[in-house]
Amino acid sequence: MSPGQLIVLIIAIVLVIITNLPRRGRSTSYKDADHTGVVIYWRPGCTFCMRLRTRLRFTRLRYHEVNIWRDPDAAAFVRSVANENETVPTVTVAGKAMVNPSKQQLLEAVTTYAPHLTSGDPDG
């Protein structure tokens, strides 16, 4: 392995670790989440979750994150809206559930159901 490849590998590993951690102040439980806003249900190791959560870090969107592997109530909720599967990311916007939405789909739902969460930022 060349030094350049090693650096790329190290950066990739660090990014995977970072994106598997909830953002400070955003991690919560199903019971404590603000269900009138945006709640992202996720689990460690989920590449779809990592992709959505990474893309949302570059927006001003306010949201809560709930790890379904640490919260049985959250896992039960996800199963209730995802055909009895624990498909993540599952996101709610003002109580409206979406299974594995894109960043664009999520931001469109926020514009429709919870526009006050975007803080006037056109990109979320």
Backbone as CSV, one residue per row, in Angstrom:
resi,resn,N_x,N_y,N_z,CA_x,CA_y,CA_z,C_x,C_y,C_z
1,MET,0.852,-1.179,0.000,0.000,0.000,0.000,0.894,1.237,0.000
2,SER,0.602,2.143,-0.898,1.403,3.359,-0.999,1.031,4.318,0.133
3,PRO,1.905,5.286,0.424,1.582,6.266,1.475,0.288,7.036,1.190
4,GLY,0.045,7.347,-0.067,-1.189,8.058,-0.433,-2.425,7.229,-0.155
5,GLN,-2.358,5.937,-0.473,-3.481,5.037,-0.210,-3.709,4.879,1.287
6,LEU,-2.625,4.831,2.044,-2.733,4.704,3.500,-3.419,5.932,4.094
7,ILE,-3.070,7.104,3.607,-3.695,8.340,4.099,-5.189,8.342,3.785
8,VAL,-5.539,7.936,2.562,-6.953,7.878,2.181,-7.699,6.886,3.077
9,LEU,-7.099,5.739,3.345,-7.715,4.739,4.215,-7.926,5.279,5.627
10,ILE,-6.936,5.958,6.155,-7.049,6.530,7.504,-8.158,7.580,7.548
11,ILE,-8.221,8.435,6.546,-9.272,9.455,6.485,-10.641,8.791,6.408
12,ALA,-10.771,7.745,5.604,-12.050,7.039,5.478,-12.467,6.432,6.807
13,ILE,-11.536,5.841,7.521,-11.849,5.233,8.826,-12.292,6.304,9.813
14,VAL,-11.599,7.410,9.844,-11.968,8.503,10.757,-13.356,9.028,10.417
15,LEU,-13.661,9.189,9.135,-14.982,9.672,8.737,-16.078,8.694,9.141
16,VAL,-15.838,7.399,8.998,-16.826,6.404,9.409,-17.066,6.492,10.911
17,ILE,-16.004,6.629,11.674,-16.153,6.736,13.132,-16.925,7.995,13.500
18,ILE,-16.557,9.115,12.905,-17.209,10.389,13.226,-18.683,10.361,12.846
19,THR,-19.012,9.830,11.669,-20.406,9.857,11.242,-21.264,8.827,11.968
20,ASN,-20.634,7.927,12.706,-21.398,6.975,13.499,-21.709,7.521,14.894
21,LEU,-21.212,8.686,15.206,-21.476,9.290,16.510,-22.594,10.318,16.381
22,PRO,-23.489,10.365,17.350,-24.515,11.412,17.302,-23.884,12.769,17.571
23,ARG,-24.434,13.789,16.968,-23.928,15.133,17.227,-24.308,15.565,18.629
24,ARG,-23.418,16.286,19.248,-23.651,16.788,20.602,-24.938,17.587,20.644
25,GLY,-25.766,17.278,21.616,-27.011,18.005,21.795,-28.147,17.532,20.913
26,ARG,-27.890,16.590,20.017,-28.942,16.120,19.122,-29.405,14.724,19.481
27,SER,-28.591,13.986,20.220,-28.953,12.625,20.590,-30.006,12.654,21.695
28,THR,-31.022,11.848,21.518,-32.096,11.817,22.499,-32.780,10.461,22.443
29,SER,-33.806,10.315,23.220,-34.595,9.086,23.205,-35.908,9.348,22.468
30,TYR,-36.609,8.275,22.150,-37.902,8.408,21.485,-38.849,9.251,22.340
31,LYS,-38.849,8.991,23.630,-39.768,9.702,24.529,-39.435,11.187,24.642
32,ASP,-38.151,11.534,24.562,-37.735,12.923,24.763,-37.599,13.729,23.465
33,ALA,-37.708,13.077,22.328,-37.554,13.780,21.046,-38.718,14.739,20.817
34,ASP,-38.431,15.802,20.102,-39.465,16.778,19.740,-40.171,16.270,18.488
35,HIS,-41.310,15.618,18.661,-42.027,15.019,17.540,-42.776,16.040,16.689
36,THR,-42.712,17.320,17.066,-43.275,18.368,16.213,-42.222,18.883,15.234
37,GLY,-40.976,18.443,15.418,-39.877,18.842,14.544,-39.386,17.670,13.721
38,VAL,-38.061,17.591,13.559,-37.435,16.526,12.778,-36.736,15.562,13.725
39,VAL,-37.018,14.279,13.539,-36.357,13.230,14.319,-35.791,12.222,13.329
40,ILE,-34.498,11.931,13.480,-33.840,10.956,12.622,-33.576,9.707,13.455
41,TYR,-34.145,8.597,13.019,-33.922,7.306,13.663,-32.816,6.609,12.882
42,TRP,-31.773,6.186,13.586,-30.590,5.631,12.943,-30.043,4.486,13.775
43,ARG,-29.010,3.827,13.240,-28.278,2.819,13.998,-26.825,2.841,13.542
44,PRO,-25.897,2.502,14.432,-24.475,2.478,14.070,-24.209,1.487,12.935
45,GLY,-23.317,1.877,12.046,-22.915,1.017,10.949,-23.771,1.125,9.706
46,CYS,-24.883,1.814,9.777,-25.787,1.950,8.628,-25.218,3.000,7.665
47,THR,-24.837,2.553,6.477,-24.240,3.488,5.521,-25.242,4.522,5.016
48,PHE,-26.516,4.142,4.906,-27.536,5.105,4.482,-27.708,6.191,5.545
49,CYS,-27.644,5.783,6.811,-27.725,6.755,7.915,-26.531,7.692,7.884
50,MET,-25.341,7.115,7.698,-24.128,7.928,7.656,-24.218,8.965,6.548
51,ARG,-24.705,8.542,5.381,-24.793,9.460,4.244,-25.748,10.619,4.551
52,LEU,-26.940,10.308,5.035,-27.916,11.365,5.324,-27.414,12.272,6.448
53,ARG,-26.922,11.689,7.521,-26.470,12.493,8.655,-25.285,13.378,8.277
54,THR,-24.383,12.875,7.437,-23.248,13.684,6.988,-23.727,14.860,6.149
55,ARG,-24.660,14.606,5.250,-25.175,15.684,4.400,-25.929,16.731,5.211
56,LEU,-26.601,16.311,6.259,-27.347,17.270,7.075,-26.432,18.123,7.942
57,ARG,-25.215,17.673,8.182,-24.277,18.466,8.984,-23.913,19.779,8.299
58,PHE,-24.139,19.856,7.004,-23.821,21.069,6.260,-25.037,21.959,6.068
59,THR,-26.080,21.721,6.850,-27.266,22.563,6.819,-27.461,23.166,8.207
60,ARG,-28.391,24.058,8.301,-28.734,24.645,9.608,-29.966,23.988,10.212
61,LEU,-30.407,22.908,9.620,-31.617,22.234,10.084,-31.439,21.728,11.506
62,ARG,-32.406,22.037,12.344,-32.403,21.549,13.728,-33.168,20.233,13.769
63,TYR,-32.565,19.224,14.374,-33.196,17.911,14.450,-32.648,17.131,15.635
64,HIS,-33.359,16.061,15.984,-32.907,15.141,17.021,-32.555,13.810,16.374
65,GLU,-31.606,13.091,16.966,-31.202,11.782,16.487,-31.513,10.740,17.554
66,VAL,-32.081,9.613,17.134,-32.398,8.534,18.070,-31.800,7.237,17.527
67,ASN,-30.928,6.634,18.308,-30.289,5.368,17.959,-31.266,4.250,18.305
68,ILE,-31.773,3.545,17.299,-32.791,2.515,17.553,-32.223,1.303,18.271
69,TRP,-30.913,1.110,18.256,-30.324,-0.022,18.973,-30.221,0.255,20.463
70,ARG,-30.356,1.499,20.860,-30.311,1.857,22.285,-31.679,2.208,22.844
71,ASP,-32.685,2.211,22.002,-33.996,2.656,22.441,-35.081,1.742,21.868
72,PRO,-35.579,0.791,22.664,-36.599,-0.141,22.179,-37.870,0.550,21.685
73,ASP,-38.243,1.673,22.300,-39.425,2.406,21.845,-39.202,2.963,20.439
74,ALA,-37.999,3.445,20.181,-37.679,3.973,18.855,-37.681,2.852,17.819
75,ALA,-37.112,1.710,18.170,-37.096,0.572,17.245,-38.526,0.127,16.933
76,ALA,-39.379,0.112,17.940,-40.779,-0.273,17.733,-41.477,0.734,16.819
77,PHE,-41.198,2.016,17.008,-41.792,3.030,16.139,-41.349,2.822,14.688
78,VAL,-40.056,2.617,14.486,-39.551,2.415,13.125,-40.220,1.198,12.486
79,ARG,-40.341,0.123,13.226,-41.020,-1.065,12.681,-42.469,-0.746,12.314
80,SER,-43.100,0.115,13.089,-44.515,0.431,12.835,-44.719,1.211,11.538
81,VAL,-43.706,1.920,11.064,-43.846,2.705,9.832,-43.054,2.123,8.664
82,ALA,-42.320,1.029,8.909,-41.466,0.446,7.863,-41.790,-1.033,7.637
83,ASN,-43.078,-1.339,7.579,-43.519,-2.715,7.284,-42.892,-3.749,8.214
84,GLU,-42.834,-3.406,9.504,-42.294,-4.287,10.549,-40.797,-4.545,10.413
85,ASN,-40.097,-3.723,9.637,-38.635,-3.806,9.512,-38.002,-2.646,10.265
86,GLU,-36.769,-2.828,10.672,-36.032,-1.741,11.319,-35.203,-1.015,10.263
87,THR,-35.890,-0.484,9.270,-35.235,0.202,8.159,-34.884,1.615,8.586
88,VAL,-33.607,1.939,8.492,-33.128,3.266,8.841,-32.239,3.783,7.713
89,PRO,-32.133,5.091,7.554,-32.763,6.074,8.407,-34.262,6.182,8.144
90,THR,-34.981,6.268,9.225,-36.385,6.643,9.173,-36.442,8.023,9.813
91,VAL,-37.146,8.927,9.177,-37.181,10.316,9.631,-38.625,10.749,9.784
92,THR,-38.900,11.501,10.850,-40.215,12.122,10.962,-40.047,13.639,10.896
93,VAL,-40.963,14.253,10.196,-41.031,15.712,10.120,-42.427,16.076,10.584
94,ALA,-42.498,16.723,11.729,-43.793,17.095,12.324,-44.711,15.878,12.401
95,GLY,-44.134,14.738,12.763,-44.907,13.520,12.934,-45.151,12.715,11.672
96,LYS,-44.759,13.238,10.514,-44.939,12.530,9.244,-43.681,11.701,8.973
97,ALA,-43.844,10.378,8.814,-42.702,9.471,8.677,-42.278,9.278,7.227
98,MET,-40.948,9.185,7.048,-40.349,8.868,5.755,-39.271,7.817,6.002
99,VAL,-39.265,6.769,5.185,-38.270,5.717,5.324,-37.185,5.927,4.276
100,ASN,-35.949,6.057,4.757,-34.762,6.247,3.916,-34.915,7.408,2.927
101,PRO,-35.250,8.598,3.425,-35.385,9.734,2.501,-34.025,10.277,2.096
102,SER,-33.991,10.943,0.960,-32.796,11.682,0.558,-32.785,13.003,1.323
103,LYS,-31.665,13.685,1.284,-31.587,15.007,1.909,-32.629,15.926,1.282
104,GLN,-32.759,15.870,-0.033,-33.713,16.730,-0.728,-35.149,16.434,-0.301
105,GLN,-35.513,15.158,-0.213,-36.867,14.793,0.222,-37.126,15.287,1.637
106,LEU,-36.131,15.153,2.497,-36.274,15.612,3.876,-36.466,17.124,3.926
107,LEU,-35.650,17.856,3.195,-35.766,19.317,3.218,-37.087,19.789,2.616
108,GLU,-37.579,19.090,1.600,-38.887,19.437,1.035,-39.993,19.197,2.062
109,ALA,-39.901,18.103,2.822,-40.897,17.831,3.864,-40.833,18.893,4.958
110,VAL,-39.630,19.338,5.290,-39.492,20.399,6.302,-40.136,21.680,5.787
111,THR,-39.902,22.015,4.542,-40.500,23.215,3.956,-42.024,23.146,4.014
112,THR,-42.568,21.947,3.799,-44.020,21.774,3.788,-44.615,21.721,5.186
113,TYR,-44.011,20.924,6.081,-44.634,20.633,7.372,-44.032,21.368,8.571
114,ALA,-42.790,21.847,8.452,-42.143,22.509,9.589,-41.166,23.586,9.114
115,PRO,-41.652,24.565,8.346,-40.735,25.569,7.764,-39.997,26.392,8.800
116,HIS,-40.508,26.468,10.019,-39.848,27.249,11.061,-38.484,26.655,11.454
117,LEU,-38.206,25.416,11.078,-36.953,24.759,11.460,-35.776,25.119,10.569
118,THR,-36.029,25.751,9.451,-34.941,26.033,8.520,-34.203,27.328,8.813
119,SER,-34.670,28.121,9.711,-34.031,29.378,10.104,-33.763,30.293,8.925
120,GLY,-34.626,30.227,7.901,-34.457,31.098,6.763,-33.371,30.666,5.809
121,ASP,-32.714,29.549,6.040,-31.644,29.061,5.175,-32.240,28.295,4.018
122,PRO,-32.034,28.709,2.769,-32.655,28.030,1.644,-32.169,26.595,1.459
123,ASP,-31.016,26.236,2.024,-30.497,24.865,1.904,-30.746,24.073,3.189
124,GLY,-31.728,24.466,3.958,-32.027,23.735,5.180,-31.405,24.419,6.304
